[in-house]
Coordinates of C-alpha atoms (C1' of nucleotides) in Angstrom, one line a residue:
Chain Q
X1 CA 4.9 -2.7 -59.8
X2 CA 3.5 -2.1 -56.5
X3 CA 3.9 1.7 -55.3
X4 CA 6.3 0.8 -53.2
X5 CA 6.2 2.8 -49.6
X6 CA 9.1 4.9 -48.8
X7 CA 7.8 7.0 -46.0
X8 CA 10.5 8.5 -44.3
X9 CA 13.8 10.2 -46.2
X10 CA 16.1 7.9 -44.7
X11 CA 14.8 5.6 -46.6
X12 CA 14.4 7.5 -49.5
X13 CA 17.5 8.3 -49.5
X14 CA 18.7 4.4 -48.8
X15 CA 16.8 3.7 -51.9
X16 CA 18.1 6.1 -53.9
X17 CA 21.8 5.2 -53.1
X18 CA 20.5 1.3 -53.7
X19 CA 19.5 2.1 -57.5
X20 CA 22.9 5.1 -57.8
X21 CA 25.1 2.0 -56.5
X22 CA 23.2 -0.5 -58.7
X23 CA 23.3 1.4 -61.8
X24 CA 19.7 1.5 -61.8
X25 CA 20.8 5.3 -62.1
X26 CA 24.1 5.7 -64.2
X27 CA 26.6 8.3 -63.9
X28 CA 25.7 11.6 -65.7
X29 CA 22.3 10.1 -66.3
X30 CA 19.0 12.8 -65.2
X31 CA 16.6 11.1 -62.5
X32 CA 13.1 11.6 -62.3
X33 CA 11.9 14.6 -60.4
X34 CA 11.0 15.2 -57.0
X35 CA 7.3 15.3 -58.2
X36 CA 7.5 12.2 -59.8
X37 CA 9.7 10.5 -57.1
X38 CA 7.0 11.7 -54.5
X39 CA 4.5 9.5 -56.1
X40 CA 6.6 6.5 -57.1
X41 CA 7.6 6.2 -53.1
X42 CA 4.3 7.5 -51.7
X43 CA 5.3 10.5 -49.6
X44 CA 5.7 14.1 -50.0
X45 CA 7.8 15.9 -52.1
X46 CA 9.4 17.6 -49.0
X47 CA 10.6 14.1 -48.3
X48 CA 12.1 13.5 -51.3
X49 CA 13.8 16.7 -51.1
X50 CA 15.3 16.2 -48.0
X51 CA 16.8 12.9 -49.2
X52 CA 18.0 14.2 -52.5
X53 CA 19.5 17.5 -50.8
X54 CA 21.0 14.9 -48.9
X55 CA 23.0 12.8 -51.5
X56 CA 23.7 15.6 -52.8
X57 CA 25.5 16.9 -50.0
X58 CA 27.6 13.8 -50.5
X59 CA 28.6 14.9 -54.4
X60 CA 26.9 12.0 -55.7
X61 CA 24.2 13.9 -57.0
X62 CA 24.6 17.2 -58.9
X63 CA 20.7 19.5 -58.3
X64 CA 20.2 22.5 -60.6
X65 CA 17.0 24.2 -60.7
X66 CA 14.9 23.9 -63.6
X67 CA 17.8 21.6 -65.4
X68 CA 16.6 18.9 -62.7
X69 CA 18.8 16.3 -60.7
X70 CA 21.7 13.9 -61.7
X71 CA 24.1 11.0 -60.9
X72 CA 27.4 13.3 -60.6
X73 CA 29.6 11.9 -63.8
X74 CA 32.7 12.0 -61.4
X75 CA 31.8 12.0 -58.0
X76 CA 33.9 14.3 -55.8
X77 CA 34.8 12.2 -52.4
X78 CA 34.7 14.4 -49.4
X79 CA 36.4 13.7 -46.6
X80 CA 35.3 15.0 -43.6
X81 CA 37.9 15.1 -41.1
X82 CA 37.1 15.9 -37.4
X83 CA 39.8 18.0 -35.9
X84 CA 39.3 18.2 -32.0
X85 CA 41.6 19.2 -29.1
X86 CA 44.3 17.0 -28.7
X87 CA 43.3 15.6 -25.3
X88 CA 40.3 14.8 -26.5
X89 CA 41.7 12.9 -29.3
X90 CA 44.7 11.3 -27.2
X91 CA 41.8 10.3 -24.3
X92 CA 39.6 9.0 -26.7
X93 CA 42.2 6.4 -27.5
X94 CA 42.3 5.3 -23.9
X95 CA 45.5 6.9 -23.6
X96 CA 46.4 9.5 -20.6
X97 CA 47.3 12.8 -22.1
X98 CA 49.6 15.2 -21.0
X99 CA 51.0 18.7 -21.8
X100 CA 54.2 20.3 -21.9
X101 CA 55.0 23.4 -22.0
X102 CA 58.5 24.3 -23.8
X103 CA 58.2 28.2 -24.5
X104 CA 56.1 31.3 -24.4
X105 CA 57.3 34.6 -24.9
X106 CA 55.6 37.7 -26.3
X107 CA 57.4 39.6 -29.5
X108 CA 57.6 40.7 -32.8
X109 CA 57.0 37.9 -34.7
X110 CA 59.1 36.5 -38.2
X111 CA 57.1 38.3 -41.5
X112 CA 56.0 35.3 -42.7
X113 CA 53.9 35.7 -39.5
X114 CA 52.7 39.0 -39.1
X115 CA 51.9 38.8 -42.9
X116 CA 50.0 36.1 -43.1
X117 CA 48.0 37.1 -39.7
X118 CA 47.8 40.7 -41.0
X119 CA 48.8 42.4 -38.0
X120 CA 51.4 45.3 -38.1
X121 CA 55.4 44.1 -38.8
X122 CA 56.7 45.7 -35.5
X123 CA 52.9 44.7 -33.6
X124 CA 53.8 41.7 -30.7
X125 CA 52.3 38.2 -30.4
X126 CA 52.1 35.5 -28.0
X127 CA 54.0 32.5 -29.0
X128 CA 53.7 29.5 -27.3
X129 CA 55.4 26.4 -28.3
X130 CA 54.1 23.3 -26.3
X131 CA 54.6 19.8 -27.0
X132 CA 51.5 17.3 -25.8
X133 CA 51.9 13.6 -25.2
X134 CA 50.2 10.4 -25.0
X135 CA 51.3 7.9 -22.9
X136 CA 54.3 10.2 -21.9
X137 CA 55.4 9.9 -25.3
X138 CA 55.6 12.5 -27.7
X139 CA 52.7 13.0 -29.7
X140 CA 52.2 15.9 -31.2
X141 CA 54.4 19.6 -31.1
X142 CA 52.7 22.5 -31.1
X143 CA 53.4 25.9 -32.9
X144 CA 51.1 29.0 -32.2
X145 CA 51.4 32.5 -32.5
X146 CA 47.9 34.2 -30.8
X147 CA 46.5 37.7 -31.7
X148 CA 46.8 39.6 -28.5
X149 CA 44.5 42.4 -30.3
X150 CA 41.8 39.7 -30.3
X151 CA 42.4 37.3 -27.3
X152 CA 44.2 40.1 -24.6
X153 CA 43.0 37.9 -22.0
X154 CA 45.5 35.0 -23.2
X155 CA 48.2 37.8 -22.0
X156 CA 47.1 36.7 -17.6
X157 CA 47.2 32.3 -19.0
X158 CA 50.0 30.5 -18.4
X159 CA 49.0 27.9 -20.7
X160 CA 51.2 25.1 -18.4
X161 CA 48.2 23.3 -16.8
X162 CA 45.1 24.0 -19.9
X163 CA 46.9 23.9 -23.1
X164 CA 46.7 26.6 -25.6
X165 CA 44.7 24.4 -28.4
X166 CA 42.2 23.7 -25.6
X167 CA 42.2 27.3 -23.9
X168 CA 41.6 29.4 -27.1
X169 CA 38.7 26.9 -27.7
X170 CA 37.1 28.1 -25.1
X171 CA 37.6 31.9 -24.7
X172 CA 38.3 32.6 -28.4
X173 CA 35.6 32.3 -31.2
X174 CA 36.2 32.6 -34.4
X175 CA 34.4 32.9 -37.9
X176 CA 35.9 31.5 -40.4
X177 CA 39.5 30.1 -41.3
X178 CA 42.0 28.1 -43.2
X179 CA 43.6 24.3 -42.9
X180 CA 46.1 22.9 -44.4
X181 CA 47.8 19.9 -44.1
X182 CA 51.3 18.4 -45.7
X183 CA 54.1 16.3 -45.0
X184 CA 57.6 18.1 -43.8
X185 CA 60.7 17.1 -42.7
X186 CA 61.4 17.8 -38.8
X187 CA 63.9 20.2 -38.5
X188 CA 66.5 20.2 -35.1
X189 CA 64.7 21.9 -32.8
X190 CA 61.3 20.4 -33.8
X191 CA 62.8 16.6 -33.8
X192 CA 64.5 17.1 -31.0
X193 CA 61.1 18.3 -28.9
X194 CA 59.5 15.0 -30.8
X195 CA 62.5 13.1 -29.8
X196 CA 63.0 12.1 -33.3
X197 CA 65.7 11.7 -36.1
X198 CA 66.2 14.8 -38.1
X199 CA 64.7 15.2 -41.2
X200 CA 62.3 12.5 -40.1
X201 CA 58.6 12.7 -42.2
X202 CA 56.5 14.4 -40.0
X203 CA 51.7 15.5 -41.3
X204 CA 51.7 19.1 -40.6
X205 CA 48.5 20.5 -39.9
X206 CA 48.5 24.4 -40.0
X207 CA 45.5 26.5 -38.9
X208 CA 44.7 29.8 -39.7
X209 CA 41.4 31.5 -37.7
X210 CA 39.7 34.4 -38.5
X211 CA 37.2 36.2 -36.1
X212 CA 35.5 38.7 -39.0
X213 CA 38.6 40.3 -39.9
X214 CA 41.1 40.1 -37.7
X215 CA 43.2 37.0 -37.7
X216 CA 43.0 35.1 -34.3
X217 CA 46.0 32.9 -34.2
X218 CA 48.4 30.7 -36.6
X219 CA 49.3 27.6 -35.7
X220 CA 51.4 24.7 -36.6
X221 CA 50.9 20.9 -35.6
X222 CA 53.6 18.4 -36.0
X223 CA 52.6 15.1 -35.3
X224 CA 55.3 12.2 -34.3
X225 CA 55.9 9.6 -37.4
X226 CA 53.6 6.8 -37.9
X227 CA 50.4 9.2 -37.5
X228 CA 47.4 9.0 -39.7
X229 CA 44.7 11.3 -39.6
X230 CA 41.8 9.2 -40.8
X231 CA 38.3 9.5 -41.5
X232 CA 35.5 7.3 -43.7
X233 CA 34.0 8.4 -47.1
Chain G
X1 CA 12.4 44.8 -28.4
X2 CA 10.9 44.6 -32.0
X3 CA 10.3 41.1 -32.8
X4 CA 12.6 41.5 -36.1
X5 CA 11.4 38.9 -38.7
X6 CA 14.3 36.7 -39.9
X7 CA 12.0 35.0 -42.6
X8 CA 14.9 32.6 -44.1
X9 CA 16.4 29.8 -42.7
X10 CA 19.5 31.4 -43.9
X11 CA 19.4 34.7 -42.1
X12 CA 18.3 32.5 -39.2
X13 CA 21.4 30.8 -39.2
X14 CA 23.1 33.9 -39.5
X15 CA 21.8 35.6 -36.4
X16 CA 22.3 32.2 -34.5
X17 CA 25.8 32.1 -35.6
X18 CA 26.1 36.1 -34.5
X19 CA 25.2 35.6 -31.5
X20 CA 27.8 32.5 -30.9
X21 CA 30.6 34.3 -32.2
X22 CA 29.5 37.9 -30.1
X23 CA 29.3 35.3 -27.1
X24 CA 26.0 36.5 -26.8
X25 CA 25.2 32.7 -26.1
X26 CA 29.1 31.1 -24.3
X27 CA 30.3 27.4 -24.9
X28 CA 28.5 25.3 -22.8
X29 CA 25.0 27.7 -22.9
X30 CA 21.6 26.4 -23.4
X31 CA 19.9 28.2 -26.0
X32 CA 16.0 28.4 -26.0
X33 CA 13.8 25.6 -27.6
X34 CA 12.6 26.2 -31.0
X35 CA 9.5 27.0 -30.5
X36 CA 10.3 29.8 -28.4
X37 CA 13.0 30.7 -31.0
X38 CA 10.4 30.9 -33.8
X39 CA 8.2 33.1 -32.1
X40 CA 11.3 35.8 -31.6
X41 CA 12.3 35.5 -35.1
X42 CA 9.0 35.6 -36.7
X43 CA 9.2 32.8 -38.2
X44 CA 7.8 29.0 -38.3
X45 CA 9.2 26.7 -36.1
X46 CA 10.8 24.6 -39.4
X47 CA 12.4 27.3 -40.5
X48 CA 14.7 27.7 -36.8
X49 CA 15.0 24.0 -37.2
X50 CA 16.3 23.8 -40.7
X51 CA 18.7 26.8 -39.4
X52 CA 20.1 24.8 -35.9
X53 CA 20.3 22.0 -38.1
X54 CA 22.5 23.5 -40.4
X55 CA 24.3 25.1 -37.7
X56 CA 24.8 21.5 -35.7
X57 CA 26.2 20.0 -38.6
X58 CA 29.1 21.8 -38.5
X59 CA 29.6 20.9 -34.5
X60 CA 28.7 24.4 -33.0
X61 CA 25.6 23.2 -31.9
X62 CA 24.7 20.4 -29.9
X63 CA 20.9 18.8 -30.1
X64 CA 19.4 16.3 -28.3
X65 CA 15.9 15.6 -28.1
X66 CA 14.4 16.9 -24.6
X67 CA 17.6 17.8 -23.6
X68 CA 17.7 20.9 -25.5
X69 CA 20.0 22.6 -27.9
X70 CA 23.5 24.4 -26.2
X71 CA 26.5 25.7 -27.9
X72 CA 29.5 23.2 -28.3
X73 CA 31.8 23.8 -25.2
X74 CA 34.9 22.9 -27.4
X75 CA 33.4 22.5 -31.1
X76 CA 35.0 20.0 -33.0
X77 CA 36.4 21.9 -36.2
X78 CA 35.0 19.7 -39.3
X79 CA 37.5 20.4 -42.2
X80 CA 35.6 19.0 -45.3
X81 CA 38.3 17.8 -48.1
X82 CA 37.1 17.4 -51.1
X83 CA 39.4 14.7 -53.2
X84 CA 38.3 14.7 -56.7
X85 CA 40.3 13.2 -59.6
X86 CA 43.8 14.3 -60.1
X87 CA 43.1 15.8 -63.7
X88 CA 40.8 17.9 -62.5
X89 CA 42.9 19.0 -59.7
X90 CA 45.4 19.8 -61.9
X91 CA 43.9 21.5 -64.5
X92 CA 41.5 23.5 -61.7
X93 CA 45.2 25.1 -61.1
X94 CA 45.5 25.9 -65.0
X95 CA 48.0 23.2 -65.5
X96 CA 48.1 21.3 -68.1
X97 CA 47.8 17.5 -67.0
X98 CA 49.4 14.3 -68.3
X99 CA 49.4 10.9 -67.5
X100 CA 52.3 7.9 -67.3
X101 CA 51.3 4.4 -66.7
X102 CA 54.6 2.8 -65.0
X103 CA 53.7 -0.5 -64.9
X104 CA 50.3 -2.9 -64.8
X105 CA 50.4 -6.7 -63.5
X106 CA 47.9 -9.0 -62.4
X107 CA 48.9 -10.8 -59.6
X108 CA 49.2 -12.0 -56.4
X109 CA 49.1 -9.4 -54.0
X110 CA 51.4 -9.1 -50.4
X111 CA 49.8 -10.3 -47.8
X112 CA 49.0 -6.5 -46.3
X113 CA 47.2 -6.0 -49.8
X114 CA 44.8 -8.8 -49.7
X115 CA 44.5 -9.0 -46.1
X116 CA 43.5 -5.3 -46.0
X117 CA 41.0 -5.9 -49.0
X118 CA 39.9 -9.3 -47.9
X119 CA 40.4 -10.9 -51.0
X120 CA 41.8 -14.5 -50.8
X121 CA 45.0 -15.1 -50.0
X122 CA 46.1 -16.7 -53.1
X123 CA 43.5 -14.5 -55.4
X124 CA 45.2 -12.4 -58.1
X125 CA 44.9 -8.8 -58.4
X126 CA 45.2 -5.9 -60.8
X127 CA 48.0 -3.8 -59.5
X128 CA 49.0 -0.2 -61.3
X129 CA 51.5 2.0 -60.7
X130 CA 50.9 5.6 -62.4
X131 CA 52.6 9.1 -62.5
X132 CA 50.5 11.8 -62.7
X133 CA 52.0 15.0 -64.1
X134 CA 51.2 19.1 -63.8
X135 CA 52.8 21.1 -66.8
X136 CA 55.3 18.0 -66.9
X137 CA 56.1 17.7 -63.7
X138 CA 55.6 15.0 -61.1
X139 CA 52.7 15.5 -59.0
X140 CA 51.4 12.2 -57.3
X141 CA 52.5 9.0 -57.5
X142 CA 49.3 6.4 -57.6
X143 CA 50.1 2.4 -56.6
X144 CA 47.0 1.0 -56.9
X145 CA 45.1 -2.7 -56.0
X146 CA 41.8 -3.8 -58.3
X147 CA 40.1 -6.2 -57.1
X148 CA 39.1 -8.2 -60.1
X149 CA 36.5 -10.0 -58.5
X150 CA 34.1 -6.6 -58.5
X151 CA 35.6 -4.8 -61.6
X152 CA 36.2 -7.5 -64.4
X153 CA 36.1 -4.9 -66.7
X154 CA 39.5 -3.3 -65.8
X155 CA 41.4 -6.2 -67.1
X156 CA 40.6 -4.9 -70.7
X157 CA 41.7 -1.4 -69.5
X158 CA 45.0 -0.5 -70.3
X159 CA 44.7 2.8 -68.2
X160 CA 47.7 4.3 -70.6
X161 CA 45.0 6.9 -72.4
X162 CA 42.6 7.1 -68.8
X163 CA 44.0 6.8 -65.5
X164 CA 42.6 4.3 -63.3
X165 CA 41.4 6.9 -60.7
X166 CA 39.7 8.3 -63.5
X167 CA 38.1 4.9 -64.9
X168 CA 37.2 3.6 -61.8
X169 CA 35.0 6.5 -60.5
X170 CA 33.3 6.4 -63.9
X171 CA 33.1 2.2 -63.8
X172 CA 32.8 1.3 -60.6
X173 CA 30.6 2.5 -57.7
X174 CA 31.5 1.9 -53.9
X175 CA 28.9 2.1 -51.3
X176 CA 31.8 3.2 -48.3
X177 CA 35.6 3.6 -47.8
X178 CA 38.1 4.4 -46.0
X179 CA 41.1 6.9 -46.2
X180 CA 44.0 8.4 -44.2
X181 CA 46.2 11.1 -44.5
X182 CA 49.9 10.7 -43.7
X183 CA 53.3 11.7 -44.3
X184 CA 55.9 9.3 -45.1
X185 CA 59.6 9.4 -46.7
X186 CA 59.9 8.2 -50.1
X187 CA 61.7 5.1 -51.0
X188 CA 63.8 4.4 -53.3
X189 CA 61.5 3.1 -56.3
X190 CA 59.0 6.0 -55.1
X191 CA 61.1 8.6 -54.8
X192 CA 62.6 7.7 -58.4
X193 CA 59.2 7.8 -60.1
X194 CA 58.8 11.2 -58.5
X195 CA 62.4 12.3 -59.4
X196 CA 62.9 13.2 -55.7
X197 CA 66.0 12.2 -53.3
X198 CA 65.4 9.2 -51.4
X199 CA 63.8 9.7 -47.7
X200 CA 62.1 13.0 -48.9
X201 CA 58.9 13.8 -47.3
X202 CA 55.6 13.1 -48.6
X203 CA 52.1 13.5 -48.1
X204 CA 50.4 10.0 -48.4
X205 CA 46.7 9.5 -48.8
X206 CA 45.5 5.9 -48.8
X207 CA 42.1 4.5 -49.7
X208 CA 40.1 1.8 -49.5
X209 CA 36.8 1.5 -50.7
X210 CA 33.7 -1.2 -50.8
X211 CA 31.3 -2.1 -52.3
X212 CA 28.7 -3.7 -50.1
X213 CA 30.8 -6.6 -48.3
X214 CA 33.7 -6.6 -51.2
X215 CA 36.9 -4.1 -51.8
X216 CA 37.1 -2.4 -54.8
X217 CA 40.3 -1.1 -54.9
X218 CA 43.2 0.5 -52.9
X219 CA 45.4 3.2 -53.9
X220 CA 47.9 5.4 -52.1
X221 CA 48.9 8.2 -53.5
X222 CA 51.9 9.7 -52.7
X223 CA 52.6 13.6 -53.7
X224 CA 55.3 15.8 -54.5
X225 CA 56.9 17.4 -51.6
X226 CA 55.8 20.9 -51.0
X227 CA 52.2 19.6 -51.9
X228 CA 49.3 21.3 -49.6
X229 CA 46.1 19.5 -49.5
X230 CA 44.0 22.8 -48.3
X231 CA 40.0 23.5 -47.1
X232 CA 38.2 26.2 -45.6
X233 CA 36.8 26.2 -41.5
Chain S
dT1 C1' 16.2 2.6 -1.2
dA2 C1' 16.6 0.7 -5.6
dT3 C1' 14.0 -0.1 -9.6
dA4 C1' 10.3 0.2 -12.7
dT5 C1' 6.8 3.0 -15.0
dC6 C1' 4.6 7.1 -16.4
dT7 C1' 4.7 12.0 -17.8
dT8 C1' 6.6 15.8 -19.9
dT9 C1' 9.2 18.2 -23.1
dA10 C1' 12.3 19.4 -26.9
dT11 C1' 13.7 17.8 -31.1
dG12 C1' 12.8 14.9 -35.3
dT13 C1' 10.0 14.2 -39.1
dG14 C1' 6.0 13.9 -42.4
dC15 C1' 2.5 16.2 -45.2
dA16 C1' -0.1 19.6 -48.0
dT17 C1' 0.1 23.8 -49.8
dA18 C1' 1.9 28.0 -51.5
dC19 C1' 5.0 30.9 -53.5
dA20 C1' 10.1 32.1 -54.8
dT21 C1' 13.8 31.6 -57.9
dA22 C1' 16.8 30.2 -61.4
dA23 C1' 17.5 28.5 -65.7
dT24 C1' 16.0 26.5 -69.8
dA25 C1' 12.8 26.5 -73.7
dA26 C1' 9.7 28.9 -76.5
dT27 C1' 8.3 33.0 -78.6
dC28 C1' 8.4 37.4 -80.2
dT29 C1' 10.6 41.3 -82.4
dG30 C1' 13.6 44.3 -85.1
Chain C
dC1 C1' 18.3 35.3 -88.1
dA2 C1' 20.2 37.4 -83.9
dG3 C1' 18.8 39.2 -79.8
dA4 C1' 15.4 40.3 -76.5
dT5 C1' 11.2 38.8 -74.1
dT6 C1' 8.1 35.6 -72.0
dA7 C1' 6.6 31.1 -70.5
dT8 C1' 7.6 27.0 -68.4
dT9 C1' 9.5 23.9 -65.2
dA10 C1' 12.3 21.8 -61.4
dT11 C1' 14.2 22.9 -57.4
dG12 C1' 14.2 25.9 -53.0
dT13 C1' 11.9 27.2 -49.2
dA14 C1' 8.2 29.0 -45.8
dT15 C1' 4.1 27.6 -43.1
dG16 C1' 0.9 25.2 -40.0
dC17 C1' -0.2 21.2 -38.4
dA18 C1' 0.3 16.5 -36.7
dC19 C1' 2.5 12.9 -34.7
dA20 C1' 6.9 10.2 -33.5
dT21 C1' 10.7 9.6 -30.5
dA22 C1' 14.3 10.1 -27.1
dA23 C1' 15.4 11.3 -22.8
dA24 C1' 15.0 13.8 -18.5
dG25 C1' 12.2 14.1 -14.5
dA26 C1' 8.5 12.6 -11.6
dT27 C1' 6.1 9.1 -9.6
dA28 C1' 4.9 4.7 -8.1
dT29 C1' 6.2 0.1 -6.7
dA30 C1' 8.7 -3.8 -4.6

DNA sequence: TATATCTTTATGTGCATACATAATAATCTG
DNA sequence: CAGATTATTATGTATGCACATAAAGATATA
């Protein structure tokens, strides 16, 4: 056994993904250590650490100090999906995008708002509805409510030429927040702005964004039937 | 202007990410080179590189060699679902979990099947339909392809004790896959194995996953309506 | 002027070393 | 023997250095 040269992580890693995949390396089973891996491939243990922190990232290895690495018994798939403006997306499809504004008005919004966004019951918001299209059809309804404690510029934007997904990009920053995405039937007003049947099966995306602790805005994406949000594993 | 020591690649990428969200540094900025970055902070140059790393990876950042490092001018928010197996979904909720195989043929796949999974037009398949349960409950509906080719062990599975999205994670390896999130109405046959009314919507995530040049199995799994597949920002 | 080549620069990576830290294993102690 | 203490060990990370590499910019060439 020749001691093989794996001098960069990359391949590390390739290799150890070749012997996880093979079965070299079972499920649940302990590899070596980074010590030992070091001089099996011939490079430093930062290498191999860099590698194994990357499989790891995956979920196909589990890393524990002291208690050493292993083949994650039941792998968790993760799905990265990248969610970017909508005219990105739409352009990147070779479509033309467009925008259309349908409503924005500033009140008190429903509890369901103001209590998720933790702003005061009776404290106004900036709603914007806007629907955006591909192709001049329909694509994809937008719901938002902004925090006008947060984002008071938002109060002087129109939101009819730069859309409100792509404007709070830019002037709004936030920390952290919450996605969520499930499948709802369209109700009249949304089908109607799709230009679908009622009740039709439309992916919901909703987004929640934080900026430390005050909530930023809410909103609600409705996509036309037939969309899939896709990604690799 | 003390030269505060950040000493941690950590509470590097904090203070990088403080000063993104204070706008200290705006979309579209050029922030300065490592190097010069390490010297500020106190700190060697692999440490601010480990912390823009991390940083990049989540699309705040862009790098490019020579070009320099600037803040994303409209970051791409990367929502990271992580699908594990239903049971553990389940009982992560404190639900007890139950399984109910449907039905379990080997045959000849619809042309969509084999096409999508390459498998030989003519080439028999392992097809199972399964009803996963919460506190007896539908919860998702699983149709699922084997492709017997890559997994000849699964015809000696009966998948009644161990659901097949459970077996195959533990029996068969795939180097890459696919997967997309959709909403769709139930059928008839669906929406009776859910105990739903027809045309209901549901949240449908399909896979596909290889292994090396050959499919290993496709599965959608279609979920109760009012279902929220949910991740952090 | 258009194109090819060189130079410069910022990030990307590898290595050797040292020490930090968490968690297990071994040992001690009442 | 239970429980607390200590030792051991594998991963986690910081550092300084070297060199690789991509890409922008400068320069040379046809």
């Amino acid at each position: 056994m020749t001691p093989s040269s794996f001098r960069t992580w990359q391949s590390v890693q390739a290799e150890v993904l070749r012997r996880i995949h093979a079965r070299d390396w079972k499920p649940g089973d302990l590899i070596p250590n980074e010590a030992d891996l070091a001089v099996e491939f011939g490079c430093a243990r930062a290498t191999v650490n860099r590698a194994l922190r990357a499989v790891a990232e995956t979920g196909l290895l589990d890393r524990r100090r002291k208690a050493g690495t292993r083949v994650a018994a039941q792998p968790v798939a993760k799905a990265t999906l990248e969610i970017a403006v909508i005219r990105h997306e739409v352009e990147a499809r070779g479509d033309t995008y467009d925008h259309l504004l349908i409503e924005r008005h500033y009140l008190t919004p429903p509890l369901a708002i103001s209590g998720a966004m933790r702003t005061g019951s009776t404290e106004k918001l900036l709603h914007v509805r806007a629907l955006h299209l591909a192709e001049g059809a329909p694509y994809a309804l937008e719901n938002r409510w902004i925090n006008m404690r947060v984002v008071p510029e938002a109060m002087n934007e129109p939101f009819d030429r730069v859309s409100a997904n792509e404007w709070l990009l830019q002037h709004a920053a936030y920390t952290h927040g919450d996605i969520a995405f499930s499948a709802i039937q369209a109700n009249g007003a949304d089908a109607d702005s799709l230009g679908i049947a009622e009740n039709s099966a439309v992916l919901a995306i909703d987004r929640l964004t934080w900026n430390r602790e005050a909530s930023v805005t809410k909103v609600q994406l409705l996509f036309t039937p037939g969309y899939q949000l896709r990604t690799g594993l």
